[in-house]
Structure formats: structure tokens, C-alpha cells
């Protein structure tokens, strides 16, 4: 026993020493961070590279402890405010766009495009340079006064398309099948598991919203580049951006040159001597040197509640919407008498029907307390994402938001054949009641059980229709006509009554403040983002090291990881789901 306590005491001392060492490192890092340099060099150029994750709220993304890049993800609102600050900063002379591709949602891109167009109203310039421009990157870079391209580069502008993988045949070969129940002819989230191609209703809705996204893209590009829609259609159909020379002839770019040549142009623009140093500052560094203050009276606040990511039940992590976390948020808001209005900023394709209903009830409580609620839509506000917004006083959407998808499905995996025939594993049961073993992944569902699940799915759909009908002032029949799981763009949603105003988050904030009768207000943001204990440690260790190179960070790796995460979330879901088709990718 004495030997045990000896080793136990030694182990405890070792643990405490390790904790003390980590704490010391953390304190040193915090000390270093507090003495940051806030000086922006005069005659600087803000370099903007959007080949990054941009959440709605800064830092509101799930942290990967194995990724040595611990730089906080700058949120969309903070990014826009940083650009606004640059427009007024005499040390910033212009913006250089340097991304080759942008993997952001279309509504997020449109918001950034709008902000860059406002930046130019300050009289400052925007240039763009790249070896290659993807279509989404070109959407952003069309705001530039001059677009420069490497002579050997290309502009990959060819129209919108989406490609959806179907897993049914692969699952059949593995011996896995799915019992699928859904309400709504357009509710296509389960199609990859029950079909080998897209249904006609799915093709119809997909073509319709792709055309809506194309309209927004074409409006920006034709206005910026000075040609009509027919000309742009011909450029995309003939793939005129396939090489630099063709892109120049098609007026997609202004000049073909190399990076060294661009630097000479920038030196002349900034009146810098030949071979003189050009002061570039990237977005993260610039944001770290400025203060984005929330002006306004403290007693009159408008709360922004960011609801982004998957709607889940129970799980509480950054970049997701959980029941308990958001119930606590709304309880705090109702208890805070300084908060006079709420903006619910949604960027979600939905998820758990149960959690969606819980949050919907919280919105009802806010309204019952006399607090106006305005919903603002980002890239997605569909299915469960629309459910939580349906009873808002006003709904504001971007024109190319994907919304609607008012439908429900349930999906249960069955791996009995895999277990029996592939692995040689068999199951036998003893039960006291008929349904004591229900929805097992290793047993076939009985007809009665299937009927029960379909009945529950239909009941949730009827409830969804009632929620939207009451919130939007429609009859059940009118709601069903535009529901059935169909996905709409924000612009189309306004035409059919799902949306009130086409606009961005700032428009929604203004509407909320006006509804509360406020002339001025201060913004309060939720949820609060807490850093993981290891984030500052990783950030410090990463300085000057090449550890980050060990983590795959290329486009293909990011895409595969995202696909796996989305597929995993589908496989792990429980209960009826209000969820958009999950693998939309726009080329």
C-alpha cells in the first residue's frame, strides 16, 4: 500500500507539473498577445484572399486539435466591417484580391461583392491578380478596377452545375439497405440512398435554383465588365476563359502579366521608387491591428443570434445548432432588459425536427415578451433552418440564398445482410412485447413498424405546414403547394411569400431596430465563442514551424473531409429530419 501511495503521489506531482508548465506557456502567450503592434504602415495594400472558411460569426467553427493552423476564422460580419475600416483608413490605399478559388456559399460571396463595391465608392481602388480564377473567385474579382491574369492562366467561367453522388448500388453490394420515409415530392435528401439518379421533381427544383443563382452572378459580372447577358452566355458556352489569350479577347481580364510586372504597376500606383518595398498587409494581420467597436447606447441593444451549421439534438459544439445551447441563449436574452430586438442570423440546411421545434418555441416566447424578431438568411435557411424562422416578424433573405425545403424524412439503416452474409454474424431475439426491439440496424422492420414511422413522418410534416401557415399568414393548402420539400432561392421565396425583404444582415438589423422604435442601438452577439484550451498553445507552437505542412489543406482534401462529415451526419441522425439535400456543390 505504501508503494502504491508513493507512485500515486509521484504521478500526481508529474501531472501538476505538466499543468503548471502548460499554464505558464499560456500566460506567456497571452502576455505576448496583449502587447500586439497596432501600427499599420502608410501606403499599404490590403491583400484579400478568400480561399478560407468564413463562418457567420468569427471563431464559430469546430476546432481541429490536430490542425496546427490555429488562426481564428474571421466571420462574415467582421470581414465586412474590416473592409469598411480599410475604406476609411488613410494608410490603406487599395485592395489586392489574390485568391484563385473560393469555396464559399453563394450568398456569402454576394455579401462580400456588395461590400467591395461599396469600398470603391470611397475613391480607393481594387486590383485582382491570379494564375487561375475559378468561377466563384471571378464572381468576387469582377469587382476589381483591373483584373490581371498570368499569361499561362485561365478563367474557369462556364456556368452553374451541381453533381450529386448516389450510394444505393454501393450500399447494396455491401449488404446495407435503408428504410426510408418522407413527406414531400421534392424532399430529395434521401435520393442518394434510394435511387441511382435524380428524380424529375429534383431535377426541376435544381435547375430552377441554379438559374436563380446564375441571374445574380450575371448581374454582377455584366455590370462590372460592361457587356450584356447574351455575350456572357456565349463566353460561358464557348468556354472563352480556357486560356489567357482567349480570356483577354473575351474581356474577362484586362491584362496578361506576371507577378513581377504587377509589382511594377503597384509601385507606380503608390509612387514608390523602382524596386522599392511594397507594404502588403493581409486580412488577419490588419484585423488584429484595428478595433471593431460596436457603437451605440448600452441600454438599447439589438441582439444577433447566429444559428449556423447542422441542427442537432444534444450535441453542443462550435459551428452547430443544439437545443440546450440555444435555449440558454434565448433565456439570457429574455432576462436582459437592455435587449430591445433580436436578429436571428441563419445559415443552416436544417437537421433535427425536434430541435427545430424547440427553437421555434423560443422565438414565440420572445415575441410574447414584446421583443421583435427579424430573421436574416445566409447561404442556407432551408428545412429546419426555415422552421426556426417561420414565425419571425420579418424575414430578410439574400437573393441567392437557398431556402424553403419544407418537408420531412426519416431514414433507418439496415445492415442485416452485411452481418449475415458478409460477416457470418446472426442475431436471435427474446422479447416481452411486440415492439420491444424496434428499428434495430440488424433486423428487418415489420409492416406495422414501417407504418408507424411513416405516420410519425407525416405528422411532423403536417406540423411543419401548420408552423409555416401560421407564421406566414397562408392557408394550409397554400403552404402545401409551395412546400413538399421544394428548395427555392431567396428571390423566388419572396415571390411566393416565404420571404419579406431581399437584403443582407445589416438590412435586417436596421429593420429590427426600427421595429423596436430605436434611433440608435448597440449590437450584442450570441453565442459567445470560447477558445479551446489548446488553441493558443497550438498557435504559439505554430510560429516559425512547418508542422502545418503535415496537415492536408488542399482543395481535394477539404472537399473529401467535408463530404465525409456530411455523410457521417446523415448516417448518425435520429428521429424525423427537416434537412436540405446535403451534398449541393456548385461548379
PDB file of C-alpha atoms in Angstrom, residues 269-395:
ATOM      1  CA  UNK A 269       0.312  53.454 -58.364  1.00  0.00           C
ATOM      2  CA  UNK A 270       1.765  54.079 -54.901  1.00  0.00           C
ATOM      3  CA  UNK A 271       4.565  56.380 -56.105  1.00  0.00           C
ATOM      4  CA  UNK A 272       7.283  54.009 -54.843  1.00  0.00           C
ATOM      5  CA  UNK A 273      10.756  54.095 -56.361  1.00  0.00           C
ATOM      6  CA  UNK A 274      11.935  51.268 -58.611  1.00  0.00           C
ATOM      7  CA  UNK A 275      12.463  48.001 -56.698  1.00  0.00           C
ATOM      8  CA  UNK A 276      11.161  49.706 -53.555  1.00  0.00           C
ATOM      9  CA  UNK A 277       9.308  47.645 -50.948  1.00  0.00           C
ATOM     10  CA  UNK A 278       5.548  47.384 -51.299  1.00  0.00           C
ATOM     11  CA  UNK A 279       3.745  47.266 -47.956  1.00  0.00           C
ATOM     12  CA  UNK A 280       1.221  44.420 -48.126  1.00  0.00           C
ATOM     13  CA  UNK A 281      -0.950  43.535 -45.149  1.00  0.00           C
ATOM     14  CA  UNK A 282      -3.256  40.525 -45.137  1.00  0.00           C
ATOM     15  CA  UNK A 283      -6.747  40.421 -43.692  1.00  0.00           C
ATOM     16  CA  UNK A 284      -5.921  38.655 -40.399  1.00  0.00           C
ATOM     17  CA  UNK A 285      -2.996  40.939 -39.626  1.00  0.00           C
ATOM     18  CA  UNK A 286      -4.962  44.066 -40.484  1.00  0.00           C
ATOM     19  CA  UNK A 287      -7.920  42.990 -38.332  1.00  0.00           C
ATOM     20  CA  UNK A 288      -5.542  42.324 -35.429  1.00  0.00           C
ATOM     21  CA  UNK A 289      -4.270  45.914 -35.626  1.00  0.00           C
ATOM     22  CA  UNK A 290      -7.654  47.639 -35.583  1.00  0.00           C
ATOM     23  CA  UNK A 291     -10.585  47.696 -33.174  1.00  0.00           C
ATOM     24  CA  UNK A 292     -14.049  46.903 -34.479  1.00  0.00           C
ATOM     25  CA  UNK A 293     -16.120  48.790 -31.938  1.00  0.00           C
ATOM     26  CA  UNK A 294     -19.863  48.386 -31.514  1.00  0.00           C
ATOM     27  CA  UNK A 295     -21.098  51.947 -31.166  1.00  0.00           C
ATOM     28  CA  UNK A 296     -24.433  52.918 -29.628  1.00  0.00           C
ATOM     29  CA  UNK A 297     -26.195  53.281 -26.256  1.00  0.00           C
ATOM     30  CA  UNK A 298     -25.695  50.337 -23.894  1.00  0.00           C
ATOM     31  CA  UNK A 299     -29.308  50.422 -22.711  1.00  0.00           C
ATOM     32  CA  UNK A 300     -30.702  49.898 -26.214  1.00  0.00           C
ATOM     33  CA  UNK A 301     -29.328  46.718 -27.696  1.00  0.00           C
ATOM     34  CA  UNK A 302     -30.125  44.618 -30.728  1.00  0.00           C
ATOM     35  CA  UNK A 303     -29.052  41.008 -30.234  1.00  0.00           C
ATOM     36  CA  UNK A 304     -27.727  39.000 -33.172  1.00  0.00           C
ATOM     37  CA  UNK A 305     -28.141  35.272 -32.610  1.00  0.00           C
ATOM     38  CA  UNK A 306     -26.052  33.325 -35.111  1.00  0.00           C
ATOM     39  CA  UNK A 307     -27.617  29.966 -35.954  1.00  0.00           C
ATOM     40  CA  UNK A 308     -25.215  28.258 -38.348  1.00  0.00           C
ATOM     41  CA  UNK A 309     -24.428  24.670 -39.146  1.00  0.00           C
ATOM     42  CA  UNK A 310     -26.307  21.454 -38.587  1.00  0.00           C
ATOM     43  CA  UNK A 311     -29.389  21.487 -36.346  1.00  0.00           C
ATOM     44  CA  UNK A 312     -28.662  18.711 -33.869  1.00  0.00           C
ATOM     45  CA  UNK A 313     -30.113  17.381 -30.649  1.00  0.00           C
ATOM     46  CA  UNK A 314     -27.973  17.236 -27.521  1.00  0.00           C
ATOM     47  CA  UNK A 315     -24.535  17.800 -29.079  1.00  0.00           C
ATOM     48  CA  UNK A 316     -23.035  21.189 -28.239  1.00  0.00           C
ATOM     49  CA  UNK A 317     -20.075  22.233 -30.356  1.00  0.00           C
ATOM     50  CA  UNK A 318     -18.983  25.318 -32.248  1.00  0.00           C
ATOM     51  CA  UNK A 319     -20.486  25.741 -35.696  1.00  0.00           C
ATOM     52  CA  UNK A 320     -23.660  23.809 -34.876  1.00  0.00           C
ATOM     53  CA  UNK A 321     -27.152  24.493 -33.544  1.00  0.00           C
ATOM     54  CA  UNK A 322     -28.113  22.499 -30.455  1.00  0.00           C
ATOM     55  CA  UNK A 323     -31.258  22.586 -28.350  1.00  0.00           C
ATOM     56  CA  UNK A 324     -29.779  23.259 -24.901  1.00  0.00           C
ATOM     57  CA  UNK A 325     -27.257  25.870 -26.033  1.00  0.00           C
ATOM     58  CA  UNK A 326     -29.850  27.947 -27.864  1.00  0.00           C
ATOM     59  CA  UNK A 327     -32.474  27.598 -25.141  1.00  0.00           C
ATOM     60  CA  UNK A 328     -29.933  29.139 -22.738  1.00  0.00           C
ATOM     61  CA  UNK A 329     -29.176  31.923 -25.222  1.00  0.00           C
ATOM     62  CA  UNK A 330     -32.823  32.911 -25.575  1.00  0.00           C
ATOM     63  CA  UNK A 331     -33.361  32.688 -21.809  1.00  0.00           C
ATOM     64  CA  UNK A 332     -30.488  35.163 -21.331  1.00  0.00           C
ATOM     65  CA  UNK A 333     -31.947  37.490 -23.949  1.00  0.00           C
ATOM     66  CA  UNK A 334     -35.409  37.498 -22.349  1.00  0.00           C
ATOM     67  CA  UNK A 335     -33.825  38.244 -18.966  1.00  0.00           C
ATOM     68  CA  UNK A 336     -31.761  41.153 -20.342  1.00  0.00           C
ATOM     69  CA  UNK A 337     -33.968  44.248 -20.314  1.00  0.00           C
ATOM     70  CA  UNK A 338     -31.383  46.150 -22.366  1.00  0.00           C
ATOM     71  CA  UNK A 339     -32.128  43.975 -25.408  1.00  0.00           C
ATOM     72  CA  UNK A 340     -34.979  45.534 -27.357  1.00  0.00           C
ATOM     73  CA  UNK A 341     -34.897  43.454 -30.566  1.00  0.00           C
ATOM     74  CA  UNK A 342     -33.413  40.222 -31.914  1.00  0.00           C
ATOM     75  CA  UNK A 343     -31.962  39.332 -35.304  1.00  0.00           C
ATOM     76  CA  UNK A 344     -31.769  35.597 -35.921  1.00  0.00           C
ATOM     77  CA  UNK A 345     -28.990  35.103 -38.478  1.00  0.00           C
ATOM     78  CA  UNK A 346     -29.482  31.689 -40.069  1.00  0.00           C
ATOM     79  CA  UNK A 347     -27.055  29.754 -42.228  1.00  0.00           C
ATOM     80  CA  UNK A 348     -28.301  26.193 -41.939  1.00  0.00           C
ATOM     81  CA  UNK A 349     -29.716  23.455 -44.105  1.00  0.00           C
ATOM     82  CA  UNK A 350     -31.588  22.072 -41.111  1.00  0.00           C
ATOM     83  CA  UNK A 351     -31.419  18.801 -39.227  1.00  0.00           C
ATOM     84  CA  UNK A 352     -33.314  17.569 -36.183  1.00  0.00           C
ATOM     85  CA  UNK A 353     -37.051  18.297 -36.339  1.00  0.00           C
ATOM     86  CA  UNK A 354     -37.200  18.190 -32.534  1.00  0.00           C
ATOM     87  CA  UNK A 355     -34.516  20.841 -32.030  1.00  0.00           C
ATOM     88  CA  UNK A 356     -36.024  22.986 -34.802  1.00  0.00           C
ATOM     89  CA  UNK A 357     -39.352  22.952 -32.958  1.00  0.00           C
ATOM     90  CA  UNK A 358     -37.704  23.771 -29.623  1.00  0.00           C
ATOM     91  CA  UNK A 359     -36.014  26.851 -31.114  1.00  0.00           C
ATOM     92  CA  UNK A 360     -39.259  27.836 -32.861  1.00  0.00           C
ATOM     93  CA  UNK A 361     -40.955  27.847 -29.446  1.00  0.00           C
ATOM     94  CA  UNK A 362     -38.176  30.055 -28.052  1.00  0.00           C
ATOM     95  CA  UNK A 363     -38.844  32.599 -30.808  1.00  0.00           C
ATOM     96  CA  UNK A 364     -42.525  32.534 -29.828  1.00  0.00           C
ATOM     97  CA  UNK A 365     -41.548  33.291 -26.200  1.00  0.00           C
ATOM     98  CA  UNK A 366     -39.501  36.311 -27.332  1.00  0.00           C
ATOM     99  CA  UNK A 367     -42.420  37.683 -29.315  1.00  0.00           C
ATOM    100  CA  UNK A 368     -44.792  37.085 -26.399  1.00  0.00           C
ATOM    101  CA  UNK A 369     -42.476  39.261 -24.290  1.00  0.00           C
ATOM    102  CA  UNK A 370     -42.821  42.062 -26.848  1.00  0.00           C
ATOM    103  CA  UNK A 371     -39.366  41.629 -28.409  1.00  0.00           C
ATOM    104  CA  UNK A 372     -39.473  41.939 -32.220  1.00  0.00           C
ATOM    105  CA  UNK A 373     -37.645  39.160 -34.075  1.00  0.00           C
ATOM    106  CA  UNK A 374     -36.208  39.535 -37.574  1.00  0.00           C
ATOM    107  CA  UNK A 375     -34.644  36.574 -39.361  1.00  0.00           C
ATOM    108  CA  UNK A 376     -31.743  37.113 -41.755  1.00  0.00           C
ATOM    109  CA  UNK A 377     -30.791  34.344 -44.194  1.00  0.00           C
ATOM    110  CA  UNK A 378     -27.241  33.477 -45.280  1.00  0.00           C
ATOM    111  CA  UNK A 379     -26.273  30.765 -47.772  1.00  0.00           C
ATOM    112  CA  UNK A 380     -28.947  28.394 -46.475  1.00  0.00           C
ATOM    113  CA  UNK A 381     -32.108  28.788 -44.444  1.00  0.00           C
ATOM    114  CA  UNK A 382     -33.816  25.624 -45.554  1.00  0.00           C
ATOM    115  CA  UNK A 383     -35.937  22.903 -43.995  1.00  0.00           C
ATOM    116  CA  UNK A 384     -35.138  23.050 -40.251  1.00  0.00           C
ATOM    117  CA  UNK A 385     -33.334  26.321 -40.982  1.00  0.00           C
ATOM    118  CA  UNK A 386     -36.619  27.761 -42.271  1.00  0.00           C
ATOM    119  CA  UNK A 387     -38.650  26.116 -39.499  1.00  0.00           C
ATOM    120  CA  UNK A 388     -36.886  28.182 -36.813  1.00  0.00           C
ATOM    121  CA  UNK A 389     -37.514  31.393 -38.776  1.00  0.00           C
ATOM    122  CA  UNK A 390     -41.115  30.799 -39.792  1.00  0.00           C
ATOM    123  CA  UNK A 391     -42.760  32.838 -37.027  1.00  0.00           C
ATOM    124  CA  UNK A 392     -40.364  35.801 -37.206  1.00  0.00           C
ATOM    125  CA  UNK A 393     -41.931  39.236 -37.557  1.00  0.00           C
ATOM    126  CA  UNK A 394     -39.924  39.816 -40.745  1.00  0.00           C
ATOM    127  CA  UNK A 395     -37.772  37.531 -42.894  1.00  0.00           C
TER     128      UNK A 395
END
